[in-house]
Coordinates of C-alpha atoms in Angstrom, one line a residue:
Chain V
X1220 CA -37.3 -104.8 -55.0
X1221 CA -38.2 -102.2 -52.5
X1222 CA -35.5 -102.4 -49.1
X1223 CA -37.5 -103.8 -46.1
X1224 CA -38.3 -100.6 -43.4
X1225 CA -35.6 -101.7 -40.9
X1226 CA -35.6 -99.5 -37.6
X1227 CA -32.3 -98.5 -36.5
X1228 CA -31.3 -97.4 -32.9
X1229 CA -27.8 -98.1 -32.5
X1230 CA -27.1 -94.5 -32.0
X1231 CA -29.3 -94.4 -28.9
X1232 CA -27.9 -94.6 -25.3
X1233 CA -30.0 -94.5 -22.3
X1234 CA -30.4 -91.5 -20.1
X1235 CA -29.9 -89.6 -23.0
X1236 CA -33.4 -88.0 -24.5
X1237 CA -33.9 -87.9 -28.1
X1238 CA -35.6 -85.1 -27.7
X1239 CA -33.0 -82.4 -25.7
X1240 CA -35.7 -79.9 -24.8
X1241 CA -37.6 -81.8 -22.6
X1242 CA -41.1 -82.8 -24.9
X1243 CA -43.8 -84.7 -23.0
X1244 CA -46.1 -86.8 -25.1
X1245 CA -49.0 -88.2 -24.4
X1246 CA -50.9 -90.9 -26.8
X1247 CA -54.4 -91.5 -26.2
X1248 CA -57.4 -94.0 -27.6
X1249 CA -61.2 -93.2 -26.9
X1250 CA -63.2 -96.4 -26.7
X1251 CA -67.1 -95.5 -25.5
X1252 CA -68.7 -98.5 -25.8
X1253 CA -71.9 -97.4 -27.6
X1254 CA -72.6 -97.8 -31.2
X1255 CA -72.4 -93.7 -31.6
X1256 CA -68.6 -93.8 -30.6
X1257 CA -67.6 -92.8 -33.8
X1258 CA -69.4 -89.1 -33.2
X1259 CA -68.6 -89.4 -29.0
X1260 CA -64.7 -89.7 -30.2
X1261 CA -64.7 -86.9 -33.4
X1262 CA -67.0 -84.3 -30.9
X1263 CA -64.4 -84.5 -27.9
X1264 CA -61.1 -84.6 -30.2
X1265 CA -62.9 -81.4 -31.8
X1266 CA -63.8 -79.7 -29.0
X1267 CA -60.0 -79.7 -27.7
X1268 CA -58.0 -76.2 -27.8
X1269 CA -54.8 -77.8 -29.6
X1270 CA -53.3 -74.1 -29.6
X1271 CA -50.4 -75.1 -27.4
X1272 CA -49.6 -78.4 -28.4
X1273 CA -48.8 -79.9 -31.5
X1274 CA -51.3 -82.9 -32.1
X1275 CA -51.8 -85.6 -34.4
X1276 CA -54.4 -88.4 -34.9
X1277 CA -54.0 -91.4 -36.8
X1278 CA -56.2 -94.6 -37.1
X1279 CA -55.5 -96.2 -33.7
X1280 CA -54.3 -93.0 -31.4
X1281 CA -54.2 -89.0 -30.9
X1282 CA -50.4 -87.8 -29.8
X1283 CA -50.2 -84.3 -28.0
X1284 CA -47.0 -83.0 -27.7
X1285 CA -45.2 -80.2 -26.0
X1286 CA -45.0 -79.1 -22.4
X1287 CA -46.4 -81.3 -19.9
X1288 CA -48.8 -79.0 -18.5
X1289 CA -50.3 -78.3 -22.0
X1290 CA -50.3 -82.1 -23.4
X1291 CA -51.8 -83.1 -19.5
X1292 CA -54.7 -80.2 -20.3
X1293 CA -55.1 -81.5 -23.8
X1294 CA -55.6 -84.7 -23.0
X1295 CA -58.0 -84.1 -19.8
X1296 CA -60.0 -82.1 -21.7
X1297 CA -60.4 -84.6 -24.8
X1298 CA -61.7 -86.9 -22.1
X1299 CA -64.0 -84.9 -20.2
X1300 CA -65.6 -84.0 -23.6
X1301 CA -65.5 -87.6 -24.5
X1302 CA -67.8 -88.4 -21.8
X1303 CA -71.4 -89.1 -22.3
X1304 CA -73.8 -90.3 -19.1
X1305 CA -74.4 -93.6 -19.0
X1306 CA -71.9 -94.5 -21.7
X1307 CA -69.1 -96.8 -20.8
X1308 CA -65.8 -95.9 -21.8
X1309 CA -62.3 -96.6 -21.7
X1310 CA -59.8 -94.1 -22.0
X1311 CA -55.9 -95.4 -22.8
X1312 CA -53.3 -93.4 -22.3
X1313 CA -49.6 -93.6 -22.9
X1314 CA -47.5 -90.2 -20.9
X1315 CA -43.8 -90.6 -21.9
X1316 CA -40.6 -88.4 -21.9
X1317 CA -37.2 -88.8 -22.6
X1318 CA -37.0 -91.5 -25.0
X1319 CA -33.6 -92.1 -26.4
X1320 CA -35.2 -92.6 -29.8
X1321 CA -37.4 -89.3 -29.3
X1322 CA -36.5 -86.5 -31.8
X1323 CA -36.5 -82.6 -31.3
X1324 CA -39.4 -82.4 -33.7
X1325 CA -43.3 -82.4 -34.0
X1326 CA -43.4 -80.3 -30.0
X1327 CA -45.2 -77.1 -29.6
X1328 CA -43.2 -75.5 -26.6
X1329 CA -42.8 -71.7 -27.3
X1330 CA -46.2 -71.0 -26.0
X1331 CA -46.8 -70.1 -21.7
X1332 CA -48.0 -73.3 -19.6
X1333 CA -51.2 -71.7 -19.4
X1334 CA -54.1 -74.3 -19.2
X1335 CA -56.1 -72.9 -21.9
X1336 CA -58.9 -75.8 -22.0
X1337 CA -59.4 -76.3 -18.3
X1338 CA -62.0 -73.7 -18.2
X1339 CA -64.5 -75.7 -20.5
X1340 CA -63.9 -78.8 -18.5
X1341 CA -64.2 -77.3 -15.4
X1342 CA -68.3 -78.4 -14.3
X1343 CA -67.6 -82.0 -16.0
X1344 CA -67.0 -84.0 -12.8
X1345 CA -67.6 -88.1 -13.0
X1346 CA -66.3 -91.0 -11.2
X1347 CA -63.6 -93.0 -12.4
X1348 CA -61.8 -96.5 -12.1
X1349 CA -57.9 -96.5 -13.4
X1350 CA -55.4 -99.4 -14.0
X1351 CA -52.0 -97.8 -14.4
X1352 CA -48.2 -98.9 -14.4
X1353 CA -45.0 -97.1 -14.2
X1354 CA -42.0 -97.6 -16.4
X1355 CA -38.4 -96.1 -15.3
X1356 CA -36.3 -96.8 -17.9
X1357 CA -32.5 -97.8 -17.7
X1358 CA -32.4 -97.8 -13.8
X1359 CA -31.9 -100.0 -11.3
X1360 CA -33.4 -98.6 -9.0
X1361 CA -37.2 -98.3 -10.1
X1362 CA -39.1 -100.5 -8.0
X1363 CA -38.0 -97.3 -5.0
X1364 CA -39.4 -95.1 -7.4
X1365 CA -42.6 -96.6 -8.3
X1366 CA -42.7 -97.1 -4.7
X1367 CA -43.4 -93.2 -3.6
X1368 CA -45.2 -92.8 -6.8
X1369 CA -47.9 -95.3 -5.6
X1370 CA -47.7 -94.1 -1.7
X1371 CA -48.5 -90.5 -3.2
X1372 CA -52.1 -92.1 -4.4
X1373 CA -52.8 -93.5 -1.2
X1374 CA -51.5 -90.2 0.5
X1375 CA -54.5 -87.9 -1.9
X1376 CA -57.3 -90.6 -1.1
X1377 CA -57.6 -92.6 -4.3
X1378 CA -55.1 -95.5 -3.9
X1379 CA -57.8 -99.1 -4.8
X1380 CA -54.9 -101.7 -4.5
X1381 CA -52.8 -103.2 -6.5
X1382 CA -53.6 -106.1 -9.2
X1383 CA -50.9 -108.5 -10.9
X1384 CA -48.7 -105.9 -13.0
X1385 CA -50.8 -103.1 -12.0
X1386 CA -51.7 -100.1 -8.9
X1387 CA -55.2 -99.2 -9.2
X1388 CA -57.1 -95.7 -8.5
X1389 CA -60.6 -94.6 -7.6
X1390 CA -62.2 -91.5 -7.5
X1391 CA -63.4 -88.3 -9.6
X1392 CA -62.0 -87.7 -12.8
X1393 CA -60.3 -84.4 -12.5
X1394 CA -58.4 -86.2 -9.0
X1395 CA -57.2 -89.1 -10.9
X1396 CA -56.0 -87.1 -14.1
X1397 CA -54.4 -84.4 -12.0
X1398 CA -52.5 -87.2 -9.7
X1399 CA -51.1 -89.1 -13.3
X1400 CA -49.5 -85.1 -13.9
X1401 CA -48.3 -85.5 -11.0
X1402 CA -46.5 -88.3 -11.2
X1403 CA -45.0 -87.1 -14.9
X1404 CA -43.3 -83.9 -13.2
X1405 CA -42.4 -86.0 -9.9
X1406 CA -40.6 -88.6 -12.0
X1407 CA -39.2 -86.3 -14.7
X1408 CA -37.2 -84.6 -12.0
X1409 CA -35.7 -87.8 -11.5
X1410 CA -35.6 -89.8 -14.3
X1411 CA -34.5 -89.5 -17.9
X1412 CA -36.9 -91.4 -19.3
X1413 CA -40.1 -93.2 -17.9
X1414 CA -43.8 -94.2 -19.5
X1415 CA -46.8 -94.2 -18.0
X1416 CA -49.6 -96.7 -18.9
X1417 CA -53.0 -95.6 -17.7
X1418 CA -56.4 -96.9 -18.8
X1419 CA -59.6 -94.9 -16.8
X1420 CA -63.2 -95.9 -17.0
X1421 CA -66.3 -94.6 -16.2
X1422 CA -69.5 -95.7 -16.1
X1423 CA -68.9 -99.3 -15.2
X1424 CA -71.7 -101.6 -15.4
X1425 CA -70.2 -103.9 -12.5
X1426 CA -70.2 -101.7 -9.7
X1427 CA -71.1 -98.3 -9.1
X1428 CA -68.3 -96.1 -8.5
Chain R
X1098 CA -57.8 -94.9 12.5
X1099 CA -57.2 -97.3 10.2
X1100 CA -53.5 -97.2 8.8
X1101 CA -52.8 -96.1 5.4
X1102 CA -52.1 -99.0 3.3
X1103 CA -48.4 -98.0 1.8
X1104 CA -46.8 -100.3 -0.8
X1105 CA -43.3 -101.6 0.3
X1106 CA -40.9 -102.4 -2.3
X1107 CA -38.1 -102.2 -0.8
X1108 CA -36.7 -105.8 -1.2
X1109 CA -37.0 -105.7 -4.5
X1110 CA -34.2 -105.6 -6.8
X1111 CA -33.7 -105.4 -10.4
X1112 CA -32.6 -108.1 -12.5
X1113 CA -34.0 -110.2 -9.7
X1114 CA -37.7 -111.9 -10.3
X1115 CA -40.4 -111.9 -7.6
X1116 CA -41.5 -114.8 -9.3
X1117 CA -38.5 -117.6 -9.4
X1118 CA -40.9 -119.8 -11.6
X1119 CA -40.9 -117.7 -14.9
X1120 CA -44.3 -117.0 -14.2
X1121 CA -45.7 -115.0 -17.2
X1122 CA -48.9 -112.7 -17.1
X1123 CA -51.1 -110.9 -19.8
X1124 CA -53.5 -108.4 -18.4
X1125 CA -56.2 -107.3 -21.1
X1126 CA -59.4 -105.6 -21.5
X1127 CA -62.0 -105.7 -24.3
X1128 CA -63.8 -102.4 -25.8
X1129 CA -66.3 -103.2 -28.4
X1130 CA -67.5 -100.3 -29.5
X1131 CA -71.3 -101.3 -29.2
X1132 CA -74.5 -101.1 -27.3
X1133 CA -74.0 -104.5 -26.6
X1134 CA -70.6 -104.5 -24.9
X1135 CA -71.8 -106.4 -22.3
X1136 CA -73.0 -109.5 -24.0
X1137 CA -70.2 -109.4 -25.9
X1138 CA -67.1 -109.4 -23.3
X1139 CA -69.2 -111.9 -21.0
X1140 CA -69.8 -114.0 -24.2
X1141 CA -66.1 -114.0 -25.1
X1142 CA -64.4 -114.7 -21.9
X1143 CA -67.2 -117.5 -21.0
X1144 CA -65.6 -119.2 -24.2
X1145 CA -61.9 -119.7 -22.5
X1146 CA -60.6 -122.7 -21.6
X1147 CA -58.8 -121.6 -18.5
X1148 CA -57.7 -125.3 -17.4
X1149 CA -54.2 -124.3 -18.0
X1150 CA -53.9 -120.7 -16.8
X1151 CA -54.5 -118.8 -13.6
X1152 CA -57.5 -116.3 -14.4
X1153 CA -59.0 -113.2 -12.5
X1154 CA -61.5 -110.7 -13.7
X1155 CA -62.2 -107.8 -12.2
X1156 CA -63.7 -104.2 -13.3
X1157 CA -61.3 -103.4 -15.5
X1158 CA -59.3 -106.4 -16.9
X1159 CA -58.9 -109.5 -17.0
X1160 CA -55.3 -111.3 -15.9
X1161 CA -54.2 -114.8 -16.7
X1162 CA -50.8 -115.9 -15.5
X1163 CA -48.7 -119.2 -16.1
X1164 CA -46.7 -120.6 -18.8
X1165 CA -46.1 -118.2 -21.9
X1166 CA -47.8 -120.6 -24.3
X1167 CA -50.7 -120.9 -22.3
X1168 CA -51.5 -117.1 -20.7
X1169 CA -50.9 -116.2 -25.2
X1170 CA -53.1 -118.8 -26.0
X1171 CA -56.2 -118.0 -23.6
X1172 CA -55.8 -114.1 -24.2
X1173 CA -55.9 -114.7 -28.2
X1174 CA -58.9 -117.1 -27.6
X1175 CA -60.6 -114.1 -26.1
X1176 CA -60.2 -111.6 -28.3
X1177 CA -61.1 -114.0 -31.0
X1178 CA -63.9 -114.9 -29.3
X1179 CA -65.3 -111.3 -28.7
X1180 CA -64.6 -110.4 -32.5
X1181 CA -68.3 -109.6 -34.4
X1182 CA -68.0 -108.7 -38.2
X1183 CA -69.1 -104.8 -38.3
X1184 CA -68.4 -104.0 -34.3
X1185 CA -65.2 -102.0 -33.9
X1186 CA -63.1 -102.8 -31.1
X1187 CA -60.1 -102.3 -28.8
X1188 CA -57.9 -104.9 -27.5
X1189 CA -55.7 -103.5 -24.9
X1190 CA -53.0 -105.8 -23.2
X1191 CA -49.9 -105.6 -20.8
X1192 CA -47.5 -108.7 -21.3
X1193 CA -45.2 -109.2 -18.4
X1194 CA -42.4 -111.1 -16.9
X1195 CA -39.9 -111.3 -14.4
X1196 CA -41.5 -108.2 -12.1
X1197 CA -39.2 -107.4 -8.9
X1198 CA -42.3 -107.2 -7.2
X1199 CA -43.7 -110.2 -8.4
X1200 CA -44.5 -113.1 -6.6
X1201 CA -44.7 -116.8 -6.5
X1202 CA -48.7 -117.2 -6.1
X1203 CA -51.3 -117.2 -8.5
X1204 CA -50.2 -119.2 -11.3
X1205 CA -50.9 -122.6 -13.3
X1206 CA -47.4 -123.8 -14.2
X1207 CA -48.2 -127.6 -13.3
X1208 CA -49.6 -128.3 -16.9
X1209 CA -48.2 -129.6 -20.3
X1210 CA -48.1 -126.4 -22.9
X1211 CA -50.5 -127.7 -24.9
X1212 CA -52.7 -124.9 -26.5
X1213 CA -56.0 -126.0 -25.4
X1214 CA -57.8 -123.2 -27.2
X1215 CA -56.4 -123.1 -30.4
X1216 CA -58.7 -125.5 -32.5
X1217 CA -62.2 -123.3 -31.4
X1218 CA -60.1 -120.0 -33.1
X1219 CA -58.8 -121.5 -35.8
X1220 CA -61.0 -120.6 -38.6
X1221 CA -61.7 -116.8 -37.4
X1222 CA -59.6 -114.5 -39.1
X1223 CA -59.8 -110.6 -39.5
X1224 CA -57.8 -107.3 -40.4
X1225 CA -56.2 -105.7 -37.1
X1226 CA -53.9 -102.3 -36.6
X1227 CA -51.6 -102.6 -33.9
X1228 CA -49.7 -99.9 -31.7
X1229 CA -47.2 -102.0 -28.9
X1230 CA -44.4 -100.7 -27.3
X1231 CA -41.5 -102.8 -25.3
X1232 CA -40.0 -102.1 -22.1
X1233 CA -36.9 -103.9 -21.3
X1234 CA -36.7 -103.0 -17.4
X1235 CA -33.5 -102.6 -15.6
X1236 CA -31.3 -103.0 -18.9
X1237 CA -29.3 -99.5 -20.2
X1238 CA -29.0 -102.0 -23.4
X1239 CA -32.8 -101.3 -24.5
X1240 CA -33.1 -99.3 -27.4
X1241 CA -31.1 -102.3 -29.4
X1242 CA -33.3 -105.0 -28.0
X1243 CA -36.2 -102.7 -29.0
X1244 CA -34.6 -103.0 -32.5
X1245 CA -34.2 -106.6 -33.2
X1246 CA -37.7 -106.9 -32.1
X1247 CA -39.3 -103.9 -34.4
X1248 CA -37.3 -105.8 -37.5
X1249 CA -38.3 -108.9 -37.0
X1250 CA -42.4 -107.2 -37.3
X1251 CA -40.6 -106.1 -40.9
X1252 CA -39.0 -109.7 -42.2
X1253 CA -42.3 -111.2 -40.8
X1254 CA -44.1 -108.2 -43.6
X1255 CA -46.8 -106.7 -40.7
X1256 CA -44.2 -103.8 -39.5
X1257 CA -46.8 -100.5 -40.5
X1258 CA -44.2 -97.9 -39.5
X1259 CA -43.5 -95.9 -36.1
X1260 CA -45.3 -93.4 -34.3
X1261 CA -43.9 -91.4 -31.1
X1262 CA -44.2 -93.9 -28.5
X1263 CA -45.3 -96.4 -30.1
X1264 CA -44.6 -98.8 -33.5
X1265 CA -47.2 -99.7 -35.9
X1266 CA -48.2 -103.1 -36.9
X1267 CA -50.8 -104.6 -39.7
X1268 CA -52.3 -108.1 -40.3
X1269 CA -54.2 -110.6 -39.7
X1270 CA -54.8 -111.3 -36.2
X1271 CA -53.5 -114.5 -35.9
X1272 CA -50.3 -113.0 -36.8
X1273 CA -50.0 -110.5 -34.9
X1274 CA -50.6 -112.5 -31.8
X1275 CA -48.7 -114.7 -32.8
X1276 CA -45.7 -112.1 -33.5
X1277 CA -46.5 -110.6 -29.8
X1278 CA -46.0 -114.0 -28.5
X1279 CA -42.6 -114.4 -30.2
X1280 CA -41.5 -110.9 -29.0
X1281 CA -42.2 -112.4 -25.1
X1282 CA -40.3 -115.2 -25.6
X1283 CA -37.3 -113.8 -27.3
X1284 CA -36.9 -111.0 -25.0
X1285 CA -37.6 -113.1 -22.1
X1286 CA -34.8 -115.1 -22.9
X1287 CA -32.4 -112.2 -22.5
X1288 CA -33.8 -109.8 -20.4
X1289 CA -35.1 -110.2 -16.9
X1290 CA -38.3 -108.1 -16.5
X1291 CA -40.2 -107.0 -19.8
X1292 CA -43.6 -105.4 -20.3
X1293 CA -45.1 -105.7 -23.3
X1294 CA -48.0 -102.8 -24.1
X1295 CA -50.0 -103.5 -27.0
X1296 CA -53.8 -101.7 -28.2
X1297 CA -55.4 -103.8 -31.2
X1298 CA -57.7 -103.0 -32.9
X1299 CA -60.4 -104.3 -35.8
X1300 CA -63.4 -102.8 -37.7
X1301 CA -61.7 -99.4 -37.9
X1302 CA -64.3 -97.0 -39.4
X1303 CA -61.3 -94.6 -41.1
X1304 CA -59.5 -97.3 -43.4
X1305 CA -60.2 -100.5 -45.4
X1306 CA -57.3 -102.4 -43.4

């Protein structure tokens, strides 16, 4: 009889990364809501210069990995390409560092923080509507720290309240993407290990944005 | 000039529930992957009971707070609801309890925990994937929480492996939600705030799940 898959974490202590060199990941899932997703979602993961992070898809996500500048431009640019007029989508997005159960393994971090697919993405501007949450992770402390995180988004213009479990954001795409980097490098400074849950919109049938 | 609206959470502290009543909320947001999207998430949500839950919709999710039996029973009735043989789609839902900055408003606690949707779902069954994560706020004990959880996904025989950030899960639906719903209430019997991020999904187009 095959032994059942436990998971075992009993090595793992907070504040201590898995990971010791400092990876950023981000995991993502593309949902355009148009029965051509499946070429909307293979075009835009295609179309991504992966050349400084390391990257894998699997049936429900796409992980980047690597420095946070690189996995940030990675990810940007899969959504830009991603993103079709007068399709709605829904871009989710998981940014997390630090985990005590992360590994030094699968990272791309030898290469320069160059943005190397900002340049393609550059004209594709579109408005955007964002749900997203912060997670500090073995503090006490991290209502204060979700607390300048949020006041930051009011501060660049695209703070659009706060929901049950939730901040929202409004504005252009590029604005709202740059401001979640943002908020990775502010709170990595502080904090050992945080997520971030962010899921972006466009082209919202309910409103115009 | 009008004055910047900051968030203040200052008073907050962990360990220490805005909500004193237990309050617990799901926030969610339908993708089908379809030109008719609309119809379909309309459709679907119109089908809730709601007479035991708190419910707001707004652009980008929906949010139903009360007791723990009730908020997992209307969010599974939705997503059963918007199912369609042959139209992918994403499920994406925060779980949450015992938020600092919660508050005592916006709920339905008053009611009996009767599942009041559970007999209109009952015959619809289908194939999901799973990604979820847990976040045990506040607690420098979390990895091993994270643990028990993850292995009780393998004795129950829908654990599909681990990803970075993120731990697989396969089955029917029913039992998945119904594993997601046993996850809140053991961990919110030990630890003060949890969130709970899951992405479900059916119809994939890459694998016969």
């Amino acid at each position: 009889m095959a032994e059942k898959p436990y998971v075992n974490y009993q090595s793992c202590q907070a504040g201590v990364p898995g990971s010791k060199k400092g990876v950023v990941g981000i995991r993502f899932s593309l949902a355009p809501m148009c029965d051509d997703f499946i070429t909307i979602i293979l075009d835009a993961i295609s179309k991504v210069d992966l050349s400084k992070v390391w990257a894998k898809t699997d049936a429900t996500s796409t992980v980047y990995r690597g420095r946070e500048s690189a996995v940030f431009d990675a990810s940007k640019a899969c959504f830009h390409h991603a993103y079709r007029k007068d399709v709605h989508m829904m871009f989710e997005m998981t940014i997390s560092k630090g985990c005590p159960g992360d590994v030094d393994a699968d990272y791309a971090l030898e290469f320069s923080d160059e943005k190397v697919n900002a340049a393609a993405i550059e004209a594709i501007h579109f408005p955007v509507l964002c749900k997203f949450a912060l997670y500090p992770m073995g503090e006490t402390n991290y209502m204060h720290v979700i607390e300048k995180v949020v006041n930051e988004a009011v501060d660049r213009g695209i703070f659009h309240g706060t929901g049950h479990y939730t901040s929202f954001l409004k504005g252009d795409s590029h604005a709202v993407l740059d401001y979640l980097e943002w908020v990775a490098n502010r709170v990595g400074e502080e904090i050992s290990h945080y997520i971030i849950e962010a899921t972006i919109l466009c082209n919202l049938p309910e409103e115009d944005i």
